[in-house]
XYZ file of N, CA, C and O in Angstrom:
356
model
N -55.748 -8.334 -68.164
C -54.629 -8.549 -69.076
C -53.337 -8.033 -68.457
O -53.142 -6.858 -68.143
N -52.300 -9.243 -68.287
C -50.691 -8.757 -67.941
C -50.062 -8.005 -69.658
O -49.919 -8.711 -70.657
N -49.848 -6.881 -69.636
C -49.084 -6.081 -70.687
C -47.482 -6.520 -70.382
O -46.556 -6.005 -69.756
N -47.657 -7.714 -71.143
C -45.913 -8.313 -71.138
C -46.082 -7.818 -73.133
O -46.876 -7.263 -73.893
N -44.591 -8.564 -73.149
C -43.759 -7.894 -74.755
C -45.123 -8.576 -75.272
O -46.115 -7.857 -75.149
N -45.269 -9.491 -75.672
C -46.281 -10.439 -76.329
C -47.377 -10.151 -76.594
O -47.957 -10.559 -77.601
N -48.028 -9.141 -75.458
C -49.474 -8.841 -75.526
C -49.463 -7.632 -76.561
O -50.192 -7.479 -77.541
N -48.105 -6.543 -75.930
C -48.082 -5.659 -76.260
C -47.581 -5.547 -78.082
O -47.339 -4.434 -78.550
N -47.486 -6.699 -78.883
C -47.216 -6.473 -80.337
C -48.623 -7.071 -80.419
O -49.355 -6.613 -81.296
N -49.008 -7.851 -79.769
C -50.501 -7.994 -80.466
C -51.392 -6.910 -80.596
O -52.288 -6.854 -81.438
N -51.083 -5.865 -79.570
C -52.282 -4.948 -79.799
C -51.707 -3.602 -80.449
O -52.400 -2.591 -80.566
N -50.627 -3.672 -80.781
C -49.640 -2.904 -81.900
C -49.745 -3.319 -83.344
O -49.500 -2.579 -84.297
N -50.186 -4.750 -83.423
C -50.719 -4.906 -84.861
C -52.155 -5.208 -85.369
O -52.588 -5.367 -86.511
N -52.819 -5.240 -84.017
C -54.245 -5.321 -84.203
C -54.850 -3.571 -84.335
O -55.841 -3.408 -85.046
N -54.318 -2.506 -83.742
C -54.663 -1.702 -83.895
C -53.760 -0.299 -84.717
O -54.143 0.851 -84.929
N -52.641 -0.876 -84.992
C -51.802 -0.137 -86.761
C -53.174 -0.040 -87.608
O -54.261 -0.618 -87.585
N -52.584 0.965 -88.353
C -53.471 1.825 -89.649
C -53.471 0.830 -90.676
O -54.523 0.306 -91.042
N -52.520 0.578 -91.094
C -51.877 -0.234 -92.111
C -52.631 -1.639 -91.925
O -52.996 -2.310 -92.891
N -52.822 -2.004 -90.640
C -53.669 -3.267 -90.928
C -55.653 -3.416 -90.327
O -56.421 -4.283 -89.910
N -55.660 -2.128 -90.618
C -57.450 -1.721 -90.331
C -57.489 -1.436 -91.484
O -58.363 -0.575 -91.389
N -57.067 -1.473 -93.305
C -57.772 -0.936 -93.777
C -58.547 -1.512 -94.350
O -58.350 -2.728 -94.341
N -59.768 -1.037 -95.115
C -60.346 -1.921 -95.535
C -61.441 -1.038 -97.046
O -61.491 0.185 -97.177
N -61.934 -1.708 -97.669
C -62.252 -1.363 -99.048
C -63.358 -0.252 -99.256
O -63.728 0.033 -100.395
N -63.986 0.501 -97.905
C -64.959 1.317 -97.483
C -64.199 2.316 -96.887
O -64.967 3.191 -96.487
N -63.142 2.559 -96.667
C -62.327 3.818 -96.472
C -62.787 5.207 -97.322
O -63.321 5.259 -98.430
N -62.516 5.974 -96.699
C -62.375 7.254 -97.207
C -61.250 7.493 -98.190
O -60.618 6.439 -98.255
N -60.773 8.309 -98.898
C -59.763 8.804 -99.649
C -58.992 9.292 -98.676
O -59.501 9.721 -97.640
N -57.298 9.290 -98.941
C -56.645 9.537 -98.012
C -55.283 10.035 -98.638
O -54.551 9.442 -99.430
N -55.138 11.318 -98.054
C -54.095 12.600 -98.536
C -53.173 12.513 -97.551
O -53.568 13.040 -96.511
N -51.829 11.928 -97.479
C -50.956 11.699 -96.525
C -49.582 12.557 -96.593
O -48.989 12.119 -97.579
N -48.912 13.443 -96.075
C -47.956 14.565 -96.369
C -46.987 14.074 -95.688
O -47.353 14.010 -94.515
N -45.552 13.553 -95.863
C -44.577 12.894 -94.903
C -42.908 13.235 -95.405
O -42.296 12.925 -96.427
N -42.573 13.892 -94.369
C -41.239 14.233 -94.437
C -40.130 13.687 -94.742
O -39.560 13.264 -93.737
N -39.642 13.534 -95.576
C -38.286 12.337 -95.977
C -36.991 12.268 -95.072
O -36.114 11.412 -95.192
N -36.999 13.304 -94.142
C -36.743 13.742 -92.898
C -37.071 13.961 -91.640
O -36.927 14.936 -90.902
N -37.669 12.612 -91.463
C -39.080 12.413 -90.319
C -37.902 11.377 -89.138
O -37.582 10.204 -89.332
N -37.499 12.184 -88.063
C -36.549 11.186 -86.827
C -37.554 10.912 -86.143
O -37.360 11.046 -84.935
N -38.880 10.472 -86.530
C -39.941 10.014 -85.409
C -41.099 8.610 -86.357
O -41.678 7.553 -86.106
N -40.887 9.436 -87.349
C -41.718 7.814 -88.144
C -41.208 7.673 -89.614
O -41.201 8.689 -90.308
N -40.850 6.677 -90.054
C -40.085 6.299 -91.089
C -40.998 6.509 -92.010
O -42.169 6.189 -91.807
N -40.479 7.240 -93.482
C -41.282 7.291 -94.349
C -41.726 5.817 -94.868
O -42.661 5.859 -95.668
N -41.251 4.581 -94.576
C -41.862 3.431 -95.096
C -43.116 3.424 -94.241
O -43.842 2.537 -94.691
N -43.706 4.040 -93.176
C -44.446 4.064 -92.603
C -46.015 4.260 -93.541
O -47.126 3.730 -93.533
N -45.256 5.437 -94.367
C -46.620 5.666 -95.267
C -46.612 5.033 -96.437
O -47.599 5.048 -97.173
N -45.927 4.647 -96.622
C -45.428 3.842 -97.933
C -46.302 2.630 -97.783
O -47.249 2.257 -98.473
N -45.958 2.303 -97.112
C -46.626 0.550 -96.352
C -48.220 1.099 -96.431
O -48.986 0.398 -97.093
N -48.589 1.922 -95.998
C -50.251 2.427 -95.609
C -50.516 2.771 -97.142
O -51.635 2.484 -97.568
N -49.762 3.253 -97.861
C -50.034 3.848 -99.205
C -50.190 2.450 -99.982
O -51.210 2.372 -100.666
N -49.516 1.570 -99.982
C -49.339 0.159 -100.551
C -50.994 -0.995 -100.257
O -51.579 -1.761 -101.022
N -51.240 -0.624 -98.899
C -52.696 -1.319 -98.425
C -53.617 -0.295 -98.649
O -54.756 -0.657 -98.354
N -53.565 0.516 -98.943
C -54.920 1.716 -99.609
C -54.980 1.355 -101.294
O -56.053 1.564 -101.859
N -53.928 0.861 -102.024
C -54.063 1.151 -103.271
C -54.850 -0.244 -103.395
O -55.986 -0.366 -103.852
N -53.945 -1.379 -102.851
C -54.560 -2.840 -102.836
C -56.200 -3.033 -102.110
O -56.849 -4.070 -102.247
N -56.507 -2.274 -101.624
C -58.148 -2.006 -101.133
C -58.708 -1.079 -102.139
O -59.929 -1.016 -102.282
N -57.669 -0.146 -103.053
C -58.976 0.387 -104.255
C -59.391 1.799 -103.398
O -60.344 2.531 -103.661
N -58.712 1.918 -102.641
C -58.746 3.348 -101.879
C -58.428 4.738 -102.724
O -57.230 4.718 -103.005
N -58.878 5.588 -103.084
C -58.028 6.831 -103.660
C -57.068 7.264 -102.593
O -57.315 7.231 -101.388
N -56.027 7.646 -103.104
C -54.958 8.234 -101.965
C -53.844 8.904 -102.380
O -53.990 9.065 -103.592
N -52.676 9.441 -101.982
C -52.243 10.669 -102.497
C -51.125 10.390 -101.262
O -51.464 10.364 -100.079
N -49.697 10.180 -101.736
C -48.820 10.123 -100.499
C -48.038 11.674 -101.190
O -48.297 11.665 -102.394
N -47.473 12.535 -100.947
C -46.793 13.663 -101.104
C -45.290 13.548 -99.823
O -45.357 13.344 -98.611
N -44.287 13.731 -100.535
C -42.951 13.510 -100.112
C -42.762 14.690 -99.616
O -42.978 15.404 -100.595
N -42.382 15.704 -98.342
C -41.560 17.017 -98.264
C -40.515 16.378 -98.539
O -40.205 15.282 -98.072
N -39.813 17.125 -99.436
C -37.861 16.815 -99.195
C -37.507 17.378 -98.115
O -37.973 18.492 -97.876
N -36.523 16.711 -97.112
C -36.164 17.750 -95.913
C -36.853 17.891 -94.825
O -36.223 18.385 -93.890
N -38.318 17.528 -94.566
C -39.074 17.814 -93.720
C -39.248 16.801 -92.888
O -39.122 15.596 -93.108
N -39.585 17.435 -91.787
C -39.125 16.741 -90.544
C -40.702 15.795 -90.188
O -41.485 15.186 -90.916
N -40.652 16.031 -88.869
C -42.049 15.500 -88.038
C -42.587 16.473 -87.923
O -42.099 17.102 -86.984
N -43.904 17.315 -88.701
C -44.661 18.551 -88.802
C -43.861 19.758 -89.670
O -42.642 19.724 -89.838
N -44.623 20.698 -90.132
C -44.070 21.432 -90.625
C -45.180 22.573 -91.158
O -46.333 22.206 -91.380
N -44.800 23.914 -91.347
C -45.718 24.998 -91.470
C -46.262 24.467 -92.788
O -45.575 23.602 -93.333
N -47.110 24.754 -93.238
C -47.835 24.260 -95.021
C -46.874 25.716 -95.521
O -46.514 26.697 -94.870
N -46.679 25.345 -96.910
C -46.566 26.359 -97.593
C -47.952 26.484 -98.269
O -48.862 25.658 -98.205
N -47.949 27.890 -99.053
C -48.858 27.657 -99.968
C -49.144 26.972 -101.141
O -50.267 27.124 -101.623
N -48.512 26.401 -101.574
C -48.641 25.176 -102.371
C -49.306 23.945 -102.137
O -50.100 23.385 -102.892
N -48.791 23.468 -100.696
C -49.534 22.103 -100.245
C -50.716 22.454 -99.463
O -51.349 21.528 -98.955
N -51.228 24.038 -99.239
C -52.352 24.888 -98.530
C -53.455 24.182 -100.076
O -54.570 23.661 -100.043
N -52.633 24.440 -101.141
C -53.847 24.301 -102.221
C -53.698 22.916 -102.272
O -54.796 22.469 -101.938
N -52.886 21.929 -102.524
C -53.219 20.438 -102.472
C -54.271 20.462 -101.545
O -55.340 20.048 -101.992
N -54.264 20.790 -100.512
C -55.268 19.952 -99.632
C -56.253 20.824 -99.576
O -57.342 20.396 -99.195
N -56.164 21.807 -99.823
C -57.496 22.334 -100.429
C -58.562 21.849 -101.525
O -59.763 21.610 -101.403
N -57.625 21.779 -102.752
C -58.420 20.838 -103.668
C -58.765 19.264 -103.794
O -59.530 18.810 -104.645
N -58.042 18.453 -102.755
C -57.981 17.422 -102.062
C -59.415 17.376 -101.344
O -59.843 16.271 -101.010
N -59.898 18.105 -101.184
C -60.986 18.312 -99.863
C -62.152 18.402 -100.824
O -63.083 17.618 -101.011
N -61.763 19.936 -101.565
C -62.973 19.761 -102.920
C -63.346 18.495 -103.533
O -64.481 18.073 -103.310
N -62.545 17.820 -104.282
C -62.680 16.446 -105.199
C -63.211 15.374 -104.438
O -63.845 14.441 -104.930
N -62.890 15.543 -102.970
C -63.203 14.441 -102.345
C -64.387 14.517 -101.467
O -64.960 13.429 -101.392
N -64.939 15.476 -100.769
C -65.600 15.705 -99.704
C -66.869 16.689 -99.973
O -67.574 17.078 -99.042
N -67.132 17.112 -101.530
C -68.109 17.668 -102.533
C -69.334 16.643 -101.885
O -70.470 16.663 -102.359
């Protein structure tokens, strides 16, 4: 395979999240910064939109302000704590 522009969106949309999902997924707890200079929050939005339409449980959580990573507070320490319980029991 020559990796010209052409090849390279085919295997950018054959292998995106957003278009693998499918109705046997896991539940999915997604944490995204509204202040993200590396992936657009429509990023999860779009993934949050094909999880609900597959019947997926899922959980998008907004930081205000937050960038690309960020320390947990203790607050979102217990979301995904009890996230883990409900789901992974």
């Amino acid at each position: 395979h020559i990796l010209n522009d052409e090849n390279l969106k085919k295997l950018t949309f054959e292998n995106s999240p957003v278009n693998l999902v499918s109705s046997d997924d896991p539940p999915v707890l997604i944490f995204h910064g509204d202040a993200d200079p590396i992936v657009p929050l429509q990023q999860s939005q779009s993934l949050i939109k094909k999880l609900i339409d597959a019947g997926i449980k899922n959980e998008l959580i907004i930081k205000a302000g937050g960038v690309h990573g960020w320390k947990n507070d203790e607050k979102e320490e217990k979301i995904i704590i009890n996230w883990f319980d409900k789901y992974l029991r």
